[in-house]
């Protein structure tokens, strides 16, 4: 009933909105009759056998039966349609019988006068019934006697009840009535999703804490394993000509990398001058472990002033000199690249940082080929070159065409499979490249000034561009050059700050909210193609220089020039 009332309110609202006042009046009048009775079997049976037939409303009775035939005419159950037609014939015959039993032959004549032609067209079985009002005792006639019996009337009522119960129980609910229930379902699902997202966020936080604890435990375990405490070694023979005896030696094995480190004696840090400037004696020999009954070579044992320290270090042999450079003649395997970052430097260089190795594995310099001119950020970019590199060989594969003396490229963005590359330039142009063919497929002028940042929409049917003029555009990729949505965030841009850095933007996982960096302490969040203007982030103490969204949750990051990073969650 609640769904029915909600659907009726929707219909009223729509009719008023369209100005269909006459239809609204007819709708209100028909609501009073409600011939369908919301498909409630008892009410429909009462309407037929207690209202229409006793009060001789033949026209309304025929209309009600026609209404049901229209409702179920699209049903795929042919047997049900045939049963409905037979039930209609029986109900109309009962109307004639009831009128004769009530002494109202005039109503029978009126009924056949209004519906006689239609009944004869349906079936010839109605032909004998046209003579029934003129018979003296039709209840005694062998052809009509069965219809005047009480048993036939009860069987008719039972058949009608069973038929309507079966039909209405299997009837598809109109889509309009599903709106209210579906709305409730969607709200419940949203609440469940919010709760699950909160739980997921809590679990992720807990997982990060556990991982940090596990990492600390591993570091402590590794440090403890690296220190091997041995029992007191009693001297049987002198260890060297100096008469050095086997004493309590705590052996510590460390692994050095190629960067120079400050020597460490007995767990005490020494500065370089003290470590390498003092007087040392080098003693070589072997130490025997009583617990393991094996021997290990002692590469170098440093003793200051001819006296051995209580704690010494065993240094593993490295292929590095004291300055951290590789020793000649040594063969080393190449670093296996699993996770790698590319970093652009202020002097026009590119550094490849390997996450696993925690060092730079390649250093490229493009400054000589493309010199920087001018003092501002955009002027200093110089001319453009868009080069595709092989990250295994670190050699240039191809140069994407940009024409003669093109302006510098300011932002790049790949689509989800890397087959399409979007590039923006200082002249306000957006270029689209087919990476498999290495050719430009389209391009259009997007801004009157330089473009600071571009990014694909979540469904990749559009692309967003952010100009140094503070304007944001969403461009259609199906119709290049067509603006789908735009915003002006110039009030968040400081031209002086734009000389030193470029502004960025980020889309949420659903592509509905766009977050933009700001020269102010707050950054704008725009609702893409939505009725609302947007909102602002919480304040930092300086300009917001970088932004990003969580890939699945409604959580975003803002990084500021005040060296702070804020994690925010919104509904």
JSON list of C-alpha atoms in Angstrom, two decimals, residues 184-289:
[
{"chain": "A", "resi": 184, "resn": "UNK", "atom": "CA", "xyz": [14.69, 1.84, -0.06]},
{"chain": "A", "resi": 185, "resn": "UNK", "atom": "CA", "xyz": [16.86, -1.00, -1.30]},
{"chain": "A", "resi": 186, "resn": "UNK", "atom": "CA", "xyz": [19.38, 1.45, -2.78]},
{"chain": "A", "resi": 187, "resn": "UNK", "atom": "CA", "xyz": [19.50, 3.44, 0.47]},
{"chain": "A", "resi": 188, "resn": "UNK", "atom": "CA", "xyz": [20.06, 0.25, 2.45]},
{"chain": "A", "resi": 189, "resn": "UNK", "atom": "CA", "xyz": [22.80, -0.79, 0.05]},
{"chain": "A", "resi": 190, "resn": "UNK", "atom": "CA", "xyz": [24.44, 2.63, 0.35]},
{"chain": "A", "resi": 191, "resn": "UNK", "atom": "CA", "xyz": [24.42, 2.38, 4.14]},
{"chain": "A", "resi": 192, "resn": "UNK", "atom": "CA", "xyz": [25.83, -1.13, 3.95]},
{"chain": "A", "resi": 193, "resn": "UNK", "atom": "CA", "xyz": [28.50, 0.05, 1.50]},
{"chain": "A", "resi": 194, "resn": "UNK", "atom": "CA", "xyz": [29.46, 2.95, 3.80]},
{"chain": "A", "resi": 195, "resn": "UNK", "atom": "CA", "xyz": [29.73, 0.59, 6.75]},
{"chain": "A", "resi": 196, "resn": "UNK", "atom": "CA", "xyz": [31.80, -1.85, 4.72]},
{"chain": "A", "resi": 197, "resn": "UNK", "atom": "CA", "xyz": [34.04, 0.97, 3.50]},
{"chain": "A", "resi": 198, "resn": "UNK", "atom": "CA", "xyz": [34.57, 2.09, 7.11]},
{"chain": "A", "resi": 199, "resn": "UNK", "atom": "CA", "xyz": [35.38, -1.46, 8.14]},
{"chain": "A", "resi": 200, "resn": "UNK", "atom": "CA", "xyz": [37.70, -1.80, 5.16]},
{"chain": "A", "resi": 201, "resn": "UNK", "atom": "CA", "xyz": [39.46, 1.43, 6.09]},
{"chain": "A", "resi": 202, "resn": "UNK", "atom": "CA", "xyz": [39.83, 0.23, 9.67]},
{"chain": "A", "resi": 203, "resn": "UNK", "atom": "CA", "xyz": [41.17, -3.13, 8.52]},
{"chain": "A", "resi": 204, "resn": "UNK", "atom": "CA", "xyz": [43.62, -1.44, 6.15]},
{"chain": "A", "resi": 205, "resn": "UNK", "atom": "CA", "xyz": [44.84, 0.76, 8.99]},
{"chain": "A", "resi": 206, "resn": "UNK", "atom": "CA", "xyz": [45.17, -2.27, 11.23]},
{"chain": "A", "resi": 207, "resn": "UNK", "atom": "CA", "xyz": [46.96, -4.17, 8.48]},
{"chain": "A", "resi": 208, "resn": "UNK", "atom": "CA", "xyz": [49.44, -1.32, 8.01]},
{"chain": "A", "resi": 209, "resn": "UNK", "atom": "CA", "xyz": [50.10, -1.26, 11.75]},
{"chain": "A", "resi": 210, "resn": "UNK", "atom": "CA", "xyz": [50.65, -5.02, 11.81]},
{"chain": "A", "resi": 211, "resn": "UNK", "atom": "CA", "xyz": [52.95, -4.83, 8.81]},
{"chain": "A", "resi": 212, "resn": "UNK", "atom": "CA", "xyz": [54.95, -2.08, 10.50]},
{"chain": "A", "resi": 213, "resn": "UNK", "atom": "CA", "xyz": [55.21, -4.16, 13.66]},
{"chain": "A", "resi": 214, "resn": "UNK", "atom": "CA", "xyz": [56.22, -7.20, 11.63]},
{"chain": "A", "resi": 215, "resn": "UNK", "atom": "CA", "xyz": [58.86, -5.16, 9.81]},
{"chain": "A", "resi": 216, "resn": "UNK", "atom": "CA", "xyz": [60.27, -3.96, 13.14]},
{"chain": "A", "resi": 217, "resn": "UNK", "atom": "CA", "xyz": [60.33, -7.50, 14.47]},
{"chain": "A", "resi": 218, "resn": "UNK", "atom": "CA", "xyz": [62.14, -8.68, 11.36]},
{"chain": "A", "resi": 219, "resn": "UNK", "atom": "CA", "xyz": [64.71, -5.93, 11.74]},
{"chain": "A", "resi": 220, "resn": "UNK", "atom": "CA", "xyz": [65.26, -6.82, 15.38]},
{"chain": "A", "resi": 221, "resn": "UNK", "atom": "CA", "xyz": [65.49, -10.51, 14.54]},
{"chain": "A", "resi": 222, "resn": "UNK", "atom": "CA", "xyz": [67.96, -9.81, 11.75]},
{"chain": "A", "resi": 223, "resn": "UNK", "atom": "CA", "xyz": [70.03, -7.61, 14.05]},
{"chain": "A", "resi": 224, "resn": "UNK", "atom": "CA", "xyz": [70.00, -10.25, 16.79]},
{"chain": "A", "resi": 225, "resn": "UNK", "atom": "CA", "xyz": [70.91, -12.99, 14.33]},
{"chain": "A", "resi": 226, "resn": "UNK", "atom": "CA", "xyz": [73.83, -10.97, 13.07]},
{"chain": "A", "resi": 227, "resn": "UNK", "atom": "CA", "xyz": [75.39, -10.86, 16.55]},
{"chain": "A", "resi": 228, "resn": "UNK", "atom": "CA", "xyz": [76.81, -14.21, 17.55]},
{"chain": "A", "resi": 229, "resn": "UNK", "atom": "CA", "xyz": [77.79, -14.49, 21.19]},
{"chain": "A", "resi": 230, "resn": "UNK", "atom": "CA", "xyz": [80.33, -17.20, 21.78]},
{"chain": "A", "resi": 231, "resn": "UNK", "atom": "CA", "xyz": [81.52, -18.75, 24.95]},
{"chain": "A", "resi": 232, "resn": "UNK", "atom": "CA", "xyz": [84.82, -17.84, 26.46]},
{"chain": "A", "resi": 233, "resn": "UNK", "atom": "CA", "xyz": [87.60, -19.26, 24.36]},
{"chain": "A", "resi": 234, "resn": "UNK", "atom": "CA", "xyz": [90.38, -20.51, 26.55]},
{"chain": "A", "resi": 235, "resn": "UNK", "atom": "CA", "xyz": [93.79, -19.98, 25.18]},
{"chain": "A", "resi": 236, "resn": "UNK", "atom": "CA", "xyz": [95.72, -23.17, 24.31]},
{"chain": "A", "resi": 237, "resn": "UNK", "atom": "CA", "xyz": [98.24, -21.66, 21.91]},
{"chain": "A", "resi": 238, "resn": "UNK", "atom": "CA", "xyz": [99.18, -18.11, 21.19]},
{"chain": "A", "resi": 239, "resn": "UNK", "atom": "CA", "xyz": [97.27, -16.69, 18.23]},
{"chain": "A", "resi": 240, "resn": "UNK", "atom": "CA", "xyz": [100.17, -14.69, 16.81]},
{"chain": "A", "resi": 241, "resn": "UNK", "atom": "CA", "xyz": [103.76, -13.82, 17.38]},
{"chain": "A", "resi": 242, "resn": "UNK", "atom": "CA", "xyz": [102.64, -10.90, 19.53]},
{"chain": "A", "resi": 243, "resn": "UNK", "atom": "CA", "xyz": [101.30, -13.35, 22.03]},
{"chain": "A", "resi": 244, "resn": "UNK", "atom": "CA", "xyz": [97.66, -12.51, 21.38]},
{"chain": "A", "resi": 245, "resn": "UNK", "atom": "CA", "xyz": [95.52, -14.98, 23.28]},
{"chain": "A", "resi": 246, "resn": "UNK", "atom": "CA", "xyz": [92.04, -16.24, 22.50]},
{"chain": "A", "resi": 247, "resn": "UNK", "atom": "CA", "xyz": [89.79, -14.03, 24.56]},
{"chain": "A", "resi": 248, "resn": "UNK", "atom": "CA", "xyz": [86.12, -13.24, 24.67]},
{"chain": "A", "resi": 249, "resn": "UNK", "atom": "CA", "xyz": [85.37, -12.29, 21.09]},
{"chain": "A", "resi": 250, "resn": "UNK", "atom": "CA", "xyz": [81.90, -11.17, 20.03]},
{"chain": "A", "resi": 251, "resn": "UNK", "atom": "CA", "xyz": [81.66, -11.65, 16.30]},
{"chain": "A", "resi": 252, "resn": "UNK", "atom": "CA", "xyz": [79.43, -9.37, 14.30]},
{"chain": "A", "resi": 253, "resn": "UNK", "atom": "CA", "xyz": [78.84, -9.91, 10.61]},
{"chain": "A", "resi": 254, "resn": "UNK", "atom": "CA", "xyz": [77.59, -6.98, 8.58]},
{"chain": "A", "resi": 255, "resn": "UNK", "atom": "CA", "xyz": [76.75, -6.58, 4.94]},
{"chain": "A", "resi": 256, "resn": "UNK", "atom": "CA", "xyz": [78.04, -3.47, 3.27]},
{"chain": "A", "resi": 257, "resn": "UNK", "atom": "CA", "xyz": [76.79, -1.79, 0.12]},
{"chain": "A", "resi": 258, "resn": "UNK", "atom": "CA", "xyz": [78.78, 0.28, -2.30]},
{"chain": "A", "resi": 259, "resn": "UNK", "atom": "CA", "xyz": [78.33, 3.54, -0.40]},
{"chain": "A", "resi": 260, "resn": "UNK", "atom": "CA", "xyz": [81.06, 4.55, 2.05]},
{"chain": "A", "resi": 261, "resn": "UNK", "atom": "CA", "xyz": [80.19, 4.01, 5.68]},
{"chain": "A", "resi": 262, "resn": "UNK", "atom": "CA", "xyz": [81.70, 5.09, 8.98]},
{"chain": "A", "resi": 263, "resn": "UNK", "atom": "CA", "xyz": [83.69, 2.23, 10.53]},
{"chain": "A", "resi": 264, "resn": "UNK", "atom": "CA", "xyz": [82.44, 0.77, 13.75]},
{"chain": "A", "resi": 265, "resn": "UNK", "atom": "CA", "xyz": [84.53, -0.84, 16.45]},
{"chain": "A", "resi": 266, "resn": "UNK", "atom": "CA", "xyz": [83.02, -2.73, 19.33]},
{"chain": "A", "resi": 267, "resn": "UNK", "atom": "CA", "xyz": [79.57, -1.26, 18.63]},
{"chain": "A", "resi": 268, "resn": "UNK", "atom": "CA", "xyz": [81.00, 2.28, 19.09]},
{"chain": "A", "resi": 269, "resn": "UNK", "atom": "CA", "xyz": [80.82, 4.71, 16.16]},
{"chain": "A", "resi": 270, "resn": "UNK", "atom": "CA", "xyz": [84.04, 6.40, 15.21]},
{"chain": "A", "resi": 271, "resn": "UNK", "atom": "CA", "xyz": [84.35, 9.39, 13.00]},
{"chain": "A", "resi": 272, "resn": "UNK", "atom": "CA", "xyz": [86.37, 8.95, 9.78]},
{"chain": "A", "resi": 273, "resn": "UNK", "atom": "CA", "xyz": [89.39, 10.82, 11.06]},
{"chain": "A", "resi": 274, "resn": "UNK", "atom": "CA", "xyz": [89.58, 8.72, 14.19]},
{"chain": "A", "resi": 275, "resn": "UNK", "atom": "CA", "xyz": [88.92, 5.48, 12.36]},
{"chain": "A", "resi": 276, "resn": "UNK", "atom": "CA", "xyz": [91.29, 5.90, 9.47]},
{"chain": "A", "resi": 277, "resn": "UNK", "atom": "CA", "xyz": [93.71, 8.42, 10.92]},
{"chain": "A", "resi": 278, "resn": "UNK", "atom": "CA", "xyz": [94.89, 6.45, 13.95]},
{"chain": "A", "resi": 279, "resn": "UNK", "atom": "CA", "xyz": [97.50, 3.72, 14.24]},
{"chain": "A", "resi": 280, "resn": "UNK", "atom": "CA", "xyz": [96.21, 0.24, 13.46]},
{"chain": "A", "resi": 281, "resn": "UNK", "atom": "CA", "xyz": [97.75, -3.19, 13.37]},
{"chain": "A", "resi": 282, "resn": "UNK", "atom": "CA", "xyz": [96.33, -5.78, 11.00]},
{"chain": "A", "resi": 283, "resn": "UNK", "atom": "CA", "xyz": [96.19, -9.33, 12.31]},
{"chain": "A", "resi": 284, "resn": "UNK", "atom": "CA", "xyz": [95.01, -12.24, 10.18]},
{"chain": "A", "resi": 285, "resn": "UNK", "atom": "CA", "xyz": [94.15, -15.64, 11.46]},
{"chain": "A", "resi": 286, "resn": "UNK", "atom": "CA", "xyz": [91.20, -17.90, 12.22]},
{"chain": "A", "resi": 287, "resn": "UNK", "atom": "CA", "xyz": [88.73, -18.21, 15.05]},
{"chain": "A", "resi": 288, "resn": "UNK", "atom": "CA", "xyz": [87.37, -21.58, 16.11]},
{"chain": "A", "resi": 289, "resn": "UNK", "atom": "CA", "xyz": [83.80, -21.79, 17.43]}
]
